[in-house]
């Protein structure tokens, strides 16, 4: 696992970085450019009437999204398929090897966008091959798309193509189609969708970029590719500034909510398969004063959860009770007896911890259904309420049983209770400092409650993150 959640953030500015993603992910990221889709529709209609394929010279500056548009047409036109001829392939040979297709096909000529990337002699050979291909049965339903970003190459390609095939190759207008890309007003939305789809629901805010700053960057960007590159640079700048303030310890702060059916509350304020704390959701889930306090740091607020690798994790009451019964100290057993609780050992404690949400996530597994959503019976609730009462006055004793269960289960290597964190001016003690088998240290805060709602959990988590943020010097 990376030392920081920031190390895994993906902010691509080229389609190549998205080419391996599932269709559902691309559909959530790509914005339709209707004028360009209409041009493709018109060319296919013209090709159908003429009974032959064609060439579309797609003109646009680098970063406008020409290739992205061409390769994602099938997202918006289900009857179309896309194939490519790579930059290192011989175009005439590749065309000769293509089979006939029953439906409409777009064939993208890659890596030949500027004059320096292809010689005039090669251009003529390519266009002769394209002209022969689109007139053959194999190319009759294929629209060859040649993305170009320089006027010089556009002029040469159109001149040669018009002499070779005229309107039968280029269409009636015999001109290049200018692709300007998505509107600037869509840039921020595209960035939000892309970051969310590729980073388990993260947002620009998560990267420490406010809406106002994102809009400013958009107004200064020439293309969507340029905008995404600037967003990535802004992220890196934010990260470097924050890293200067961080202590040497790599920060991993996990809030463990122990309450009946607390999984519902946790689900409402987390994102992704690793139960990452969603600052945006938490800020809207509670009206507590903590919201106003944290909004004083707009640039760092979103980054806070990411920097701290903040997780909000559910621990079911069955596992908590089993750990207490199995690993209670003599002092805790006396407190449990006073609450009318059973103090009999529970040999299932270790197995329950391994299968719990907390155990699975600490072992680098993703979320599973497990006991999530099950309802505890009256006897279980009564016993758990007694344990919660003990935790209000003797939380160290109760927290120790959770840490011991994790250790006995082989999930963590060692642990310390009430371990200090911060500097001399601002010192805070974590409930548990757990050292994982891979050497990573996770600071665990246990929230014991007889019941929990998204608002309650949000308030608790935000308060803890504020404490850690200030102790680390991030919110000063």
mmCIF file of N, CA and C in Angstrom, residues 3 57 68 71 80 87 130 140 146 162 243 247 262 283 297 311 322 326 353 391 399 435 442:
data_model
loop_
_atom_site.group_PDB
_atom_site.id
_atom_site.type_symbol
_atom_site.label_atom_id
_atom_site.label_comp_id
_atom_site.label_asym_id
_atom_site.label_seq_id
_atom_site.Cartn_x
_atom_site.Cartn_y
_atom_site.Cartn_z
ATOM 1 N N UNK A 3 2.403 5.006 0.790
ATOM 2 C CA UNK A 3 2.551 5.663 2.079
ATOM 3 C C UNK A 3 1.502 6.730 2.298
ATOM 4 N N UNK A 57 -10.924 14.480 -41.986
ATOM 5 C CA UNK A 57 -9.763 15.159 -41.441
ATOM 6 C C UNK A 57 -10.244 15.969 -40.242
ATOM 7 N N UNK A 68 -9.845 11.654 -28.198
ATOM 8 C CA UNK A 68 -10.850 11.245 -27.208
ATOM 9 C C UNK A 68 -12.223 11.209 -27.846
ATOM 10 N N UNK A 71 -12.516 8.255 -30.444
ATOM 11 C CA UNK A 71 -12.519 6.912 -29.849
ATOM 12 C C UNK A 71 -13.705 6.654 -28.933
ATOM 13 N N UNK A 80 -21.935 2.126 -33.708
ATOM 14 C CA UNK A 80 -20.605 2.405 -34.239
ATOM 15 C C UNK A 80 -19.543 1.669 -33.423
ATOM 16 N N UNK A 87 0.685 4.513 -34.141
ATOM 17 C CA UNK A 87 1.664 5.413 -34.750
ATOM 18 C C UNK A 87 2.840 4.674 -35.377
ATOM 19 N N UNK A 130 -5.836 4.708 -48.242
ATOM 20 C CA UNK A 130 -7.171 4.996 -47.686
ATOM 21 C C UNK A 130 -8.206 5.055 -48.796
ATOM 22 N N UNK A 140 -16.227 -0.174 -46.987
ATOM 23 C CA UNK A 140 -17.427 0.518 -47.443
ATOM 24 C C UNK A 140 -18.197 1.195 -46.307
ATOM 25 N N UNK A 146 -8.611 11.108 -39.347
ATOM 26 C CA UNK A 146 -7.208 11.499 -39.216
ATOM 27 C C UNK A 146 -7.142 12.774 -38.367
ATOM 28 N N UNK A 162 -7.773 15.623 -52.216
ATOM 29 C CA UNK A 162 -8.712 16.134 -53.230
ATOM 30 C C UNK A 162 -8.297 15.707 -54.635
ATOM 31 N N UNK A 243 3.092 18.733 2.593
ATOM 32 C CA UNK A 243 4.101 17.786 3.071
ATOM 33 C C UNK A 243 5.180 18.476 3.894
ATOM 34 N N UNK A 247 4.508 15.858 10.018
ATOM 35 C CA UNK A 247 5.551 15.207 10.814
ATOM 36 C C UNK A 247 6.145 14.052 10.032
ATOM 37 N N UNK A 262 -24.358 0.485 12.958
ATOM 38 C CA UNK A 262 -23.629 1.698 12.585
ATOM 39 C C UNK A 262 -23.152 1.657 11.142
ATOM 40 N N UNK A 283 -19.604 17.229 5.828
ATOM 41 C CA UNK A 283 -19.858 18.652 6.055
ATOM 42 C C UNK A 283 -21.330 19.003 5.841
ATOM 43 N N UNK A 297 -10.525 26.984 6.628
ATOM 44 C CA UNK A 297 -9.357 26.479 5.892
ATOM 45 C C UNK A 297 -9.813 25.846 4.578
ATOM 46 N N UNK A 311 -10.174 7.065 7.295
ATOM 47 C CA UNK A 311 -11.194 6.059 7.036
ATOM 48 C C UNK A 311 -12.232 6.124 8.160
ATOM 49 N N UNK A 322 -17.434 -10.032 21.749
ATOM 50 C CA UNK A 322 -16.582 -11.219 21.786
ATOM 51 C C UNK A 322 -15.168 -10.853 22.210
ATOM 52 N N UNK A 326 -13.280 -12.181 25.613
ATOM 53 C CA UNK A 326 -12.108 -13.025 25.446
ATOM 54 C C UNK A 326 -10.836 -12.385 26.002
ATOM 55 N N UNK A 353 -13.097 -11.132 14.520
ATOM 56 C CA UNK A 353 -12.302 -9.945 14.173
ATOM 57 C C UNK A 353 -11.724 -10.068 12.767
ATOM 58 N N UNK A 391 -17.174 2.045 28.515
ATOM 59 C CA UNK A 391 -16.268 2.799 27.646
ATOM 60 C C UNK A 391 -16.299 4.294 27.937
ATOM 61 N N UNK A 399 -10.886 -0.417 24.889
ATOM 62 C CA UNK A 399 -10.126 -0.296 23.646
ATOM 63 C C UNK A 399 -9.015 -1.344 23.561
ATOM 64 N N UNK A 435 0.464 -1.078 14.779
ATOM 65 C CA UNK A 435 1.503 -1.301 13.778
ATOM 66 C C UNK A 435 1.143 -2.532 12.970
ATOM 67 N N UNK A 442 -1.142 2.763 12.025
ATOM 68 C CA UNK A 442 -2.480 3.331 11.884
ATOM 69 C C UNK A 442 -2.958 3.809 13.246
#
